[in-house]
């Protein structure tokens, strides 16, 4: 029964990630030129990214079967987050008429957004079986990029909001859960 | 295996749009476009330009009589005829050959010379305001503000026209959605 639910969930998620999200974002963004909407994409992308990356340590620590099965659905979830982040960045560059020079500098939150998006693009491009075959062992290494992308995103959004607390809390939580999960899986 | 080649194609299309976007934004920016505008117009680029909001930058351009050459975006160019029209002089034939200090001197002299001109008031306001524009704008007399508002109307372009890179991105996303749908159907 649970297997059936997971399988249909997988189907819905794939339709969402590969069809609905890119289509809806493209149409919505070209019809509604509103900064708030594009900012909202970024917020959704960030929440999605945190969820995806916390899924594995939490499932390892808790041992819940259903969570562990969700771990297998991270690819379509990741692709959804990729589209949201892409449209967030691209539409804000357009709407705010940003130039490279506006986005550079270590004290500029946009810089961290750009680097995070670059990381996501690499992750997106390599999220297919072709890359998996070609990159072999290196594929796993490429996927580790998701961690710096998470920290860069947190930094970017915390700086954009002018409130660094989120960055510290979520990063610490993430590192703590990762360490905990690591120790737990090693003991077994 | 077949559907993965569809997905790969989708990824290639989107990546191609992305590359073009990056080049477009990069070529447009290069950090020199605002500098080019100020140099060509014979004005000093404000020292803290980099941290200004986009609206603030555009308002400042307009206050100098610098309007976009086409549409409502500057992109390294401005409407030269309109600029000299607002200065109330003809563009010197050798303008391109003048050095930056020579241009600045010319603009300064024009500002000082044409006292009778209504525009002059706006110009004065701007010259004074170089140091602290915001304070000046709020503190300036009613009349001067009126002049600025009457003289310097922002170019309003209500139709939304997306730049090429964004169009490609939007089409790329729709294309990816179509290909994604096809691959998901084929898989079954
Ligand atoms: C080219 C890349 C990017 C650009 C140019 C960009 C631009 C921006 C801008 C201008 C804001 C401030 C919006 C506002 O308050 O008006 C912002 C906020 C934000 N961005 Fe990005 N961003 C980029 C990449 C990303 C990525 C990859 C993510 C996450 C996956 C992201 C997540 C966020 C979040 C969560 C916020 C805070 C939203 C809020 O204030 O509630 N951004 N970004």
Tab-separated table of C-alpha atoms and ligand atoms in Angstrom:
chain	number	residue	atom	x	y	z
A	1	UNK	CA	0.000	0.000	0.000
A	2	UNK	CA	2.684	2.418	1.043
A	3	UNK	CA	4.631	1.479	-2.041
A	4	UNK	CA	1.648	2.446	-4.188
A	5	UNK	CA	1.369	5.821	-2.491
A	6	UNK	CA	5.055	6.501	-2.968
A	7	UNK	CA	4.870	5.457	-6.605
A	8	UNK	CA	1.943	7.717	-7.404
A	9	UNK	CA	3.562	10.488	-5.402
A	10	UNK	CA	6.618	10.016	-7.566
A	11	UNK	CA	4.499	10.319	-10.692
A	12	UNK	CA	2.864	13.535	-9.483
A	13	UNK	CA	6.162	14.975	-8.414
A	14	UNK	CA	7.728	14.221	-11.777
A	15	UNK	CA	4.871	15.873	-13.621
A	16	UNK	CA	5.187	18.836	-11.320
A	17	UNK	CA	8.940	19.175	-11.716
A	18	UNK	CA	9.330	18.485	-15.415
A	19	UNK	CA	6.107	19.906	-16.821
A	20	UNK	CA	3.870	21.991	-14.596
A	21	UNK	CA	6.439	24.102	-12.787
A	22	UNK	CA	8.479	25.272	-15.813
A	23	UNK	CA	5.320	25.930	-17.800
A	24	UNK	CA	3.447	27.769	-15.077
A	25	UNK	CA	6.506	29.808	-14.078
A	26	UNK	CA	7.169	30.855	-17.672
A	27	UNK	CA	3.566	31.915	-18.264
A	28	UNK	CA	3.032	33.514	-14.867
A	29	UNK	CA	6.295	35.440	-14.978
A	30	UNK	CA	5.597	36.895	-18.392
A	31	UNK	CA	2.075	37.947	-17.450
A	32	UNK	CA	2.606	39.219	-13.913
A	33	UNK	CA	5.618	41.506	-13.769
A	34	UNK	CA	5.681	41.979	-10.004
A	35	UNK	CA	8.741	42.001	-7.832
A	36	UNK	CA	6.843	40.431	-4.930
A	37	UNK	CA	6.004	37.408	-7.059
A	38	UNK	CA	9.621	36.871	-8.042
A	39	UNK	CA	10.756	37.281	-4.463
A	40	UNK	CA	8.180	34.685	-3.500
A	41	UNK	CA	9.736	32.214	-5.951
A	42	UNK	CA	13.006	32.675	-4.064
A	43	UNK	CA	11.335	32.037	-0.734
A	44	UNK	CA	9.731	28.845	-2.050
A	45	UNK	CA	13.037	27.707	-3.547
A	46	UNK	CA	14.792	28.244	-0.253
A	47	UNK	CA	12.177	26.332	1.746
A	48	UNK	CA	12.291	23.507	-0.799
A	49	UNK	CA	16.058	23.342	-0.683
A	50	UNK	CA	16.124	23.183	3.115
A	51	UNK	CA	13.444	20.482	3.068
A	52	UNK	CA	15.289	18.355	0.521
A	53	UNK	CA	18.609	18.569	2.288
A	54	UNK	CA	17.155	17.909	5.733
A	55	UNK	CA	15.185	14.909	4.494
A	56	UNK	CA	18.090	12.506	4.486
A	57	UNK	CA	19.593	13.233	7.913
A	58	UNK	CA	16.157	13.295	9.526
A	59	UNK	CA	15.170	9.989	7.941
A	60	UNK	CA	18.482	8.484	9.025
A	61	UNK	CA	18.063	9.677	12.576
A	62	UNK	CA	14.385	8.810	12.944
A	63	UNK	CA	14.480	5.626	10.913
A	64	UNK	CA	10.978	6.293	9.567
A	65	UNK	CA	10.364	4.179	6.514
A	66	UNK	CA	8.085	6.673	4.797
A	67	UNK	CA	10.651	9.433	5.141
A	68	UNK	CA	13.329	7.144	3.795
A	69	UNK	CA	11.217	6.510	0.744
A	70	UNK	CA	10.809	10.223	0.194
A	71	UNK	CA	14.591	10.430	-0.024
A	72	UNK	CA	14.293	8.643	-3.348
A	73	UNK	CA	12.116	11.475	-4.647
A	74	UNK	CA	14.691	14.150	-4.130
A	75	UNK	CA	15.498	14.468	-7.804
A	76	UNK	CA	12.100	15.797	-8.962
A	77	UNK	CA	11.935	17.957	-5.848
A	78	UNK	CA	15.362	19.314	-6.648
A	79	UNK	CA	14.354	20.097	-10.216
A	80	UNK	CA	11.330	22.023	-8.909
A	81	UNK	CA	13.577	24.061	-6.659
A	82	UNK	CA	15.908	24.663	-9.590
A	83	UNK	CA	13.118	26.170	-11.704
A	84	UNK	CA	11.924	28.366	-8.864
A	85	UNK	CA	15.425	29.661	-8.175
A	86	UNK	CA	16.112	30.180	-11.868
A	87	UNK	CA	12.991	32.255	-12.393
A	88	UNK	CA	13.548	34.120	-9.150
A	89	UNK	CA	17.038	35.159	-10.257
A	90	UNK	CA	16.290	35.768	-13.926
A	91	UNK	CA	13.087	37.735	-13.387
A	92	UNK	CA	14.633	39.878	-10.674
A	93	UNK	CA	17.631	40.616	-12.899
A	94	UNK	CA	15.170	41.729	-15.542
A	95	UNK	CA	12.726	43.553	-13.308
A	96	UNK	CA	15.379	45.450	-11.381
A	97	UNK	CA	17.479	45.973	-14.487
A	98	UNK	CA	20.511	44.497	-12.745
A	99	UNK	CA	23.951	44.422	-14.339
A	100	UNK	CA	26.949	42.313	-13.420
A	101	UNK	CA	28.457	45.297	-11.675
A	102	UNK	CA	25.403	45.501	-9.424
A	103	UNK	CA	25.826	41.912	-8.366
A	104	UNK	CA	29.525	41.704	-7.550
A	105	UNK	CA	31.325	42.146	-4.244
A	106	UNK	CA	31.518	40.061	-1.113
A	107	UNK	CA	29.324	42.482	0.819
A	108	UNK	CA	26.620	42.249	-1.825
A	109	UNK	CA	23.839	39.753	-1.131
A	110	UNK	CA	23.155	39.436	-4.845
A	111	UNK	CA	26.615	37.967	-5.323
A	112	UNK	CA	25.771	35.020	-3.081
A	113	UNK	CA	22.497	34.534	-4.916
A	114	UNK	CA	24.294	34.422	-8.254
A	115	UNK	CA	26.874	31.910	-7.022
A	116	UNK	CA	24.122	29.782	-5.464
A	117	UNK	CA	22.227	29.825	-8.728
A	118	UNK	CA	25.339	28.841	-10.675
A	119	UNK	CA	25.752	25.883	-8.330
A	120	UNK	CA	22.115	24.963	-8.865
A	121	UNK	CA	22.501	25.147	-12.616
A	122	UNK	CA	25.405	22.708	-12.436
A	123	UNK	CA	23.290	20.432	-10.244
A	124	UNK	CA	20.369	20.771	-12.647
A	125	UNK	CA	22.438	19.990	-15.725
A	126	UNK	CA	23.930	16.904	-14.105
A	127	UNK	CA	20.588	15.634	-12.763
A	128	UNK	CA	20.027	12.990	-15.415
A	129	UNK	CA	21.112	9.442	-15.969
A	130	UNK	CA	23.399	10.414	-18.800
A	131	UNK	CA	25.524	12.517	-16.457
A	132	UNK	CA	25.296	9.786	-13.866
A	133	UNK	CA	26.824	7.334	-16.321
A	134	UNK	CA	29.453	9.710	-17.636
A	135	UNK	CA	30.600	11.144	-14.349
A	136	UNK	CA	30.530	7.792	-12.534
A	137	UNK	CA	32.132	8.270	-9.145
A	138	UNK	CA	32.461	12.005	-9.643
A	139	UNK	CA	28.693	12.366	-9.891
A	140	UNK	CA	28.347	11.945	-6.159
A	141	UNK	CA	31.005	14.598	-5.668
A	142	UNK	CA	29.133	16.989	-7.923
A	143	UNK	CA	25.994	16.411	-5.882
A	144	UNK	CA	27.848	17.574	-2.773
A	145	UNK	CA	27.595	21.021	-4.358
A	146	UNK	CA	24.095	21.108	-2.880
A	147	UNK	CA	25.604	21.883	0.533
A	148	UNK	CA	27.480	25.039	-0.431
A	149	UNK	CA	24.430	26.034	-2.465
A	150	UNK	CA	22.308	25.782	0.685
A	151	UNK	CA	24.691	27.944	2.706
A	152	UNK	CA	25.014	30.499	-0.065
A	153	UNK	CA	21.248	30.666	-0.391
A	154	UNK	CA	20.818	31.146	3.337
A	155	UNK	CA	23.445	33.861	3.298
A	156	UNK	CA	21.859	35.546	0.291
A	157	UNK	CA	18.351	35.600	1.699
A	158	UNK	CA	19.419	36.487	5.241
A	159	UNK	CA	21.407	39.433	3.897
A	160	UNK	CA	18.511	40.439	1.627
A	161	UNK	CA	16.198	40.487	4.610
A	162	UNK	CA	18.805	42.224	6.747
A	163	UNK	CA	18.355	39.611	9.459
A	164	UNK	CA	21.255	37.192	9.848
A	165	UNK	CA	19.654	35.048	12.544
A	166	UNK	CA	18.051	32.715	10.026
A	167	UNK	CA	21.419	31.980	8.484
A	168	UNK	CA	22.985	31.012	11.804
A	169	UNK	CA	20.058	28.977	13.092
A	170	UNK	CA	19.390	26.955	9.950
A	171	UNK	CA	23.077	26.348	9.178
A	172	UNK	CA	23.762	25.182	12.708
A	173	UNK	CA	20.706	22.972	12.716
A	174	UNK	CA	21.738	21.471	9.412
A	175	UNK	CA	25.320	20.760	10.447
A	176	UNK	CA	24.155	19.316	13.775
A	177	UNK	CA	21.666	16.981	12.104
A	178	UNK	CA	24.250	15.899	9.566
A	179	UNK	CA	26.776	15.052	12.269
A	180	UNK	CA	24.168	13.250	14.315
A	181	UNK	CA	22.981	11.223	11.323
A	182	UNK	CA	26.542	10.398	10.407
A	183	UNK	CA	27.323	9.065	13.852
A	184	UNK	CA	24.127	7.096	13.957
A	185	UNK	CA	24.687	5.383	10.609
A	186	UNK	CA	28.289	4.603	11.485
A	187	UNK	CA	27.324	2.860	14.712
A	188	UNK	CA	25.020	0.450	12.926
B	1	UNK	CA	16.301	4.590	-21.817
B	2	UNK	CA	14.476	6.569	-24.415
B	3	UNK	CA	12.901	9.197	-22.192
B	4	UNK	CA	16.260	10.165	-20.798
B	5	UNK	CA	17.370	11.416	-24.166
B	6	UNK	CA	14.295	13.652	-24.162
B	7	UNK	CA	15.230	14.986	-20.784
B	8	UNK	CA	18.781	15.497	-21.900
B	9	UNK	CA	17.480	17.488	-24.849
B	10	UNK	CA	15.384	19.587	-22.490
B	11	UNK	CA	18.419	20.210	-20.358
B	12	UNK	CA	20.457	21.202	-23.420
B	13	UNK	CA	17.810	23.690	-24.574
B	14	UNK	CA	17.555	25.302	-21.182
B	15	UNK	CA	21.321	25.398	-20.737
B	16	UNK	CA	21.739	27.026	-24.127
B	17	UNK	CA	19.226	29.733	-23.207
B	18	UNK	CA	21.067	30.181	-19.948
B	19	UNK	CA	24.444	30.586	-21.621
B	20	UNK	CA	23.000	33.193	-23.962
B	21	UNK	CA	21.390	34.937	-21.001
B	22	UNK	CA	24.665	35.041	-19.157
B	23	UNK	CA	26.482	36.468	-22.170
B	24	UNK	CA	23.733	38.992	-22.795
B	25	UNK	CA	23.682	40.222	-19.236
B	26	UNK	CA	27.463	40.198	-19.171
B	27	UNK	CA	27.877	42.063	-22.438
B	28	UNK	CA	25.292	44.597	-21.399
B	29	UNK	CA	26.852	45.137	-18.041
B	30	UNK	CA	30.582	44.836	-17.859
B	31	UNK	CA	30.330	47.381	-15.110
B	32	UNK	CA	31.110	50.127	-17.547
B	33	UNK	CA	27.714	51.043	-18.909
B	34	UNK	CA	26.832	53.610	-16.273
B	35	UNK	CA	30.384	54.928	-16.480
B	36	UNK	CA	30.004	55.233	-20.251
B	37	UNK	CA	26.812	57.231	-19.811
B	38	UNK	CA	28.373	59.660	-17.363
B	39	UNK	CA	31.554	59.991	-19.411
B	40	UNK	CA	29.706	60.715	-22.597
B	41	UNK	CA	27.344	63.169	-20.964
B	42	UNK	CA	30.172	64.970	-19.182
B	43	UNK	CA	29.103	64.282	-15.639
B	44	UNK	CA	30.812	62.842	-12.610
B	45	UNK	CA	29.632	59.382	-11.629
B	46	UNK	CA	28.559	59.549	-7.968
B	47	UNK	CA	31.030	57.757	-5.721
B	48	UNK	CA	28.429	55.635	-3.957
B	49	UNK	CA	26.613	54.728	-7.187
B	50	UNK	CA	27.161	51.016	-6.603
B	51	UNK	CA	24.914	50.893	-3.551
B	52	UNK	CA	22.028	52.928	-4.981
B	53	UNK	CA	18.698	51.377	-5.743
B	54	UNK	CA	17.758	51.101	-9.379
B	55	UNK	CA	14.976	53.668	-9.051
B	56	UNK	CA	17.374	56.062	-7.415
B	57	UNK	CA	19.844	55.670	-10.275
B	58	UNK	CA	17.193	56.266	-12.878
B	59	UNK	CA	15.877	59.296	-11.052
B	60	UNK	CA	19.386	60.673	-10.966
B	61	UNK	CA	19.910	60.092	-14.675
B	62	UNK	CA	16.660	61.845	-15.405
B	63	UNK	CA	17.545	64.733	-13.173
B	64	UNK	CA	20.587	65.266	-15.386
B	65	UNK	CA	18.459	65.089	-18.522
B	66	UNK	CA	19.633	61.609	-19.390
B	67	UNK	CA	16.859	59.459	-20.814
B	68	UNK	CA	17.119	55.981	-22.289
B	69	UNK	CA	17.940	55.855	-25.985
B	70	UNK	CA	15.169	53.369	-26.624
B	71	UNK	CA	12.454	51.790	-24.521
B	72	UNK	CA	12.729	52.412	-20.824
B	73	UNK	CA	16.157	50.943	-20.143
B	74	UNK	CA	19.517	52.627	-20.262
B	75	UNK	CA	21.827	49.734	-21.138
B	76	UNK	CA	24.861	51.932	-21.518
B	77	UNK	CA	23.181	54.497	-23.772
B	78	UNK	CA	21.023	57.541	-23.486
B	79	UNK	CA	19.081	59.820	-25.785
B	80	UNK	CA	21.827	62.263	-26.809
B	81	UNK	CA	19.598	64.648	-28.788
B	82	UNK	CA	17.187	64.932	-25.933
B	83	UNK	CA	20.049	65.561	-23.532
B	84	UNK	CA	21.458	68.473	-25.494
B	85	UNK	CA	17.943	69.711	-26.125
B	86	UNK	CA	17.456	69.914	-22.391
B	87	UNK	CA	20.791	71.646	-21.949
B	88	UNK	CA	19.531	74.098	-24.547
B	89	UNK	CA	22.568	73.879	-26.811
B	90	UNK	CA	23.559	72.035	-29.937
B	91	UNK	CA	25.856	69.094	-29.515
B	92	UNK	CA	29.372	70.283	-30.440
B	93	UNK	CA	30.658	68.580	-33.581
B	94	UNK	CA	33.818	67.520	-31.841
B	95	UNK	CA	31.989	66.111	-28.809
B	96	UNK	CA	33.220	62.566	-29.418
B	97	UNK	CA	36.793	63.802	-29.578
B	98	UNK	CA	36.605	65.800	-26.343
B	99	UNK	CA	38.207	64.393	-23.246
B	100	UNK	CA	36.161	63.761	-20.134
B	101	UNK	CA	37.353	66.923	-18.316
B	102	UNK	CA	36.608	68.956	-21.436
B	103	UNK	CA	33.085	67.588	-21.585
B	104	UNK	CA	32.558	68.233	-17.911
B	105	UNK	CA	33.805	71.774	-18.338
B	106	UNK	CA	31.475	72.303	-21.292
B	107	UNK	CA	28.464	71.066	-19.342
B	108	UNK	CA	29.445	73.237	-16.393
B	109	UNK	CA	29.711	76.327	-18.569
B	110	UNK	CA	26.392	75.671	-20.203
B	111	UNK	CA	24.829	75.379	-16.776
B	112	UNK	CA	26.369	78.628	-15.645
B	113	UNK	CA	25.754	80.501	-18.898
B	114	UNK	CA	22.091	80.100	-19.562
B	115	UNK	CA	20.572	81.862	-16.600
B	116	UNK	CA	17.354	82.887	-18.360
B	117	UNK	CA	16.495	79.373	-19.153
B	118	UNK	CA	13.805	77.734	-17.071
B	119	UNK	CA	15.802	74.575	-17.236
B	120	UNK	CA	18.552	76.356	-15.470
B	121	UNK	CA	16.759	76.071	-12.175
B	122	UNK	CA	16.548	72.380	-12.509
B	123	UNK	CA	20.193	72.241	-13.467
B	124	UNK	CA	21.231	74.323	-10.471
B	125	UNK	CA	19.312	72.108	-8.206
B	126	UNK	CA	21.200	69.173	-9.573
B	127	UNK	CA	24.605	70.753	-9.305
B	128	UNK	CA	23.915	71.656	-5.699
B	129	UNK	CA	22.535	68.270	-5.089
B	130	UNK	CA	25.634	66.353	-6.114
B	131	UNK	CA	26.661	66.058	-2.476
B	132	UNK	CA	23.478	64.788	-0.987
B	133	UNK	CA	20.696	64.410	-3.442
B	134	UNK	CA	18.030	63.110	-1.151
B	135	UNK	CA	18.368	65.831	1.368
B	136	UNK	CA	18.370	68.386	-1.390
B	137	UNK	CA	15.325	66.927	-2.980
B	138	UNK	CA	13.354	67.077	0.220
B	139	UNK	CA	14.800	70.341	1.432
B	140	UNK	CA	14.617	72.158	-1.908
B	141	UNK	CA	11.981	74.832	-2.422
B	142	UNK	CA	8.582	73.955	-3.784
B	143	UNK	CA	9.198	75.827	-6.988
B	144	UNK	CA	12.362	74.019	-7.807
B	145	UNK	CA	10.748	70.684	-7.205
B	146	UNK	CA	7.915	71.723	-9.468
B	147	UNK	CA	10.357	72.561	-12.179
B	148	UNK	CA	12.018	69.207	-11.889
B	149	UNK	CA	8.729	67.398	-12.004
B	150	UNK	CA	7.450	69.386	-14.946
B	151	UNK	CA	10.621	69.416	-16.939
B	152	UNK	CA	11.908	65.983	-16.318
B	153	UNK	CA	9.177	63.484	-16.875
B	154	UNK	CA	10.247	59.881	-16.768
B	155	UNK	CA	9.842	58.033	-20.017
B	156	UNK	CA	6.839	55.823	-19.557
B	157	UNK	CA	6.747	52.710	-21.614
B	158	UNK	CA	3.741	50.729	-20.531
B	159	UNK	CA	4.223	47.797	-22.858
B	160	UNK	CA	6.389	45.146	-21.310
B	161	UNK	CA	9.062	44.053	-23.722
B	162	UNK	CA	11.348	41.287	-22.602
B	163	UNK	CA	14.978	41.286	-23.675
B	164	UNK	CA	16.117	38.479	-25.929
B	165	UNK	CA	17.805	36.473	-23.198
B	166	UNK	CA	14.643	36.422	-21.130
B	167	UNK	CA	12.491	35.481	-24.083
B	168	UNK	CA	14.832	32.578	-24.733
B	169	UNK	CA	14.628	31.541	-21.124
B	170	UNK	CA	10.839	31.677	-21.122
B	171	UNK	CA	10.612	29.730	-24.361
B	172	UNK	CA	13.245	27.323	-23.095
B	173	UNK	CA	11.143	26.627	-20.007
B	174	UNK	CA	7.995	26.065	-22.049
B	175	UNK	CA	9.983	23.841	-24.422
B	176	UNK	CA	11.382	21.892	-21.500
B	177	UNK	CA	7.851	21.442	-20.141
B	178	UNK	CA	6.627	20.078	-23.459
B	179	UNK	CA	9.583	17.746	-23.783
B	180	UNK	CA	9.174	16.712	-20.159
B	181	UNK	CA	5.507	15.889	-20.720
B	182	UNK	CA	6.346	13.880	-23.802
B	183	UNK	CA	9.028	11.918	-22.039
B	184	UNK	CA	6.746	11.158	-19.096
B	185	UNK	CA	4.020	9.919	-21.409
B	186	UNK	CA	6.415	7.869	-23.533
B	187	UNK	CA	7.804	6.213	-20.437
B	188	UNK	CA	4.441	4.629	-19.579
C	1	LIG	C1	21.050	35.279	-10.064
C	1	LIG	C2	20.704	34.927	-8.895
C	1	LIG	C3	19.837	35.693	-7.934
C	1	LIG	C4	19.445	37.010	-7.920
C	1	LIG	C5	19.807	38.096	-8.913
C	1	LIG	C6	18.615	37.202	-6.770
C	1	LIG	C7	18.030	38.403	-6.422
C	1	LIG	C8	17.357	38.620	-5.240
C	1	LIG	C9	16.852	39.874	-4.816
C	1	LIG	C10	16.955	41.157	-5.616
C	1	LIG	C11	16.254	39.710	-3.615
C	1	LIG	C12	15.590	40.775	-2.765
C	1	LIG	C13	14.159	40.810	-3.153
C	1	LIG	C14	13.412	41.904	-2.440
C	1	LIG	O1	13.415	41.869	-1.198
C	1	LIG	O2	12.864	42.747	-3.131
C	1	LIG	C15	16.400	38.330	-3.268
C	1	LIG	C16	15.905	37.755	-2.116
C	1	LIG	C17	15.882	36.388	-1.896
C	1	LIG	N1	16.407	35.414	-2.702
C	1	LIG	FE1	17.454	35.705	-4.390
C	1	LIG	N2	18.490	36.017	-6.099
C	1	LIG	C18	19.220	35.069	-6.777
C	1	LIG	C19	19.358	33.742	-6.451
C	1	LIG	C20	18.668	33.115	-5.444
C	1	LIG	C21	18.667	31.695	-5.197
C	1	LIG	C22	19.454	30.660	-6.011
C	1	LIG	C23	17.848	31.476	-4.132
C	1	LIG	C24	17.415	30.201	-3.432
C	1	LIG	C25	17.402	29.051	-3.856
C	1	LIG	C26	17.347	32.753	-3.697
C	1	LIG	C27	16.513	32.946	-2.630
C	1	LIG	C28	16.145	34.173	-2.139
C	1	LIG	C29	15.392	34.373	-0.917
C	1	LIG	C30	14.886	33.269	-0.001
C	1	LIG	C31	15.247	35.760	-0.767
C	1	LIG	C32	14.569	36.482	0.393
C	1	LIG	C33	13.148	36.710	0.056
C	1	LIG	C34	12.508	37.587	1.075
C	1	LIG	O3	12.966	38.715	1.258
C	1	LIG	O4	11.527	37.152	1.657
C	1	LIG	N3	17.870	33.735	-4.519
C	1	LIG	N4	17.057	37.677	-4.281
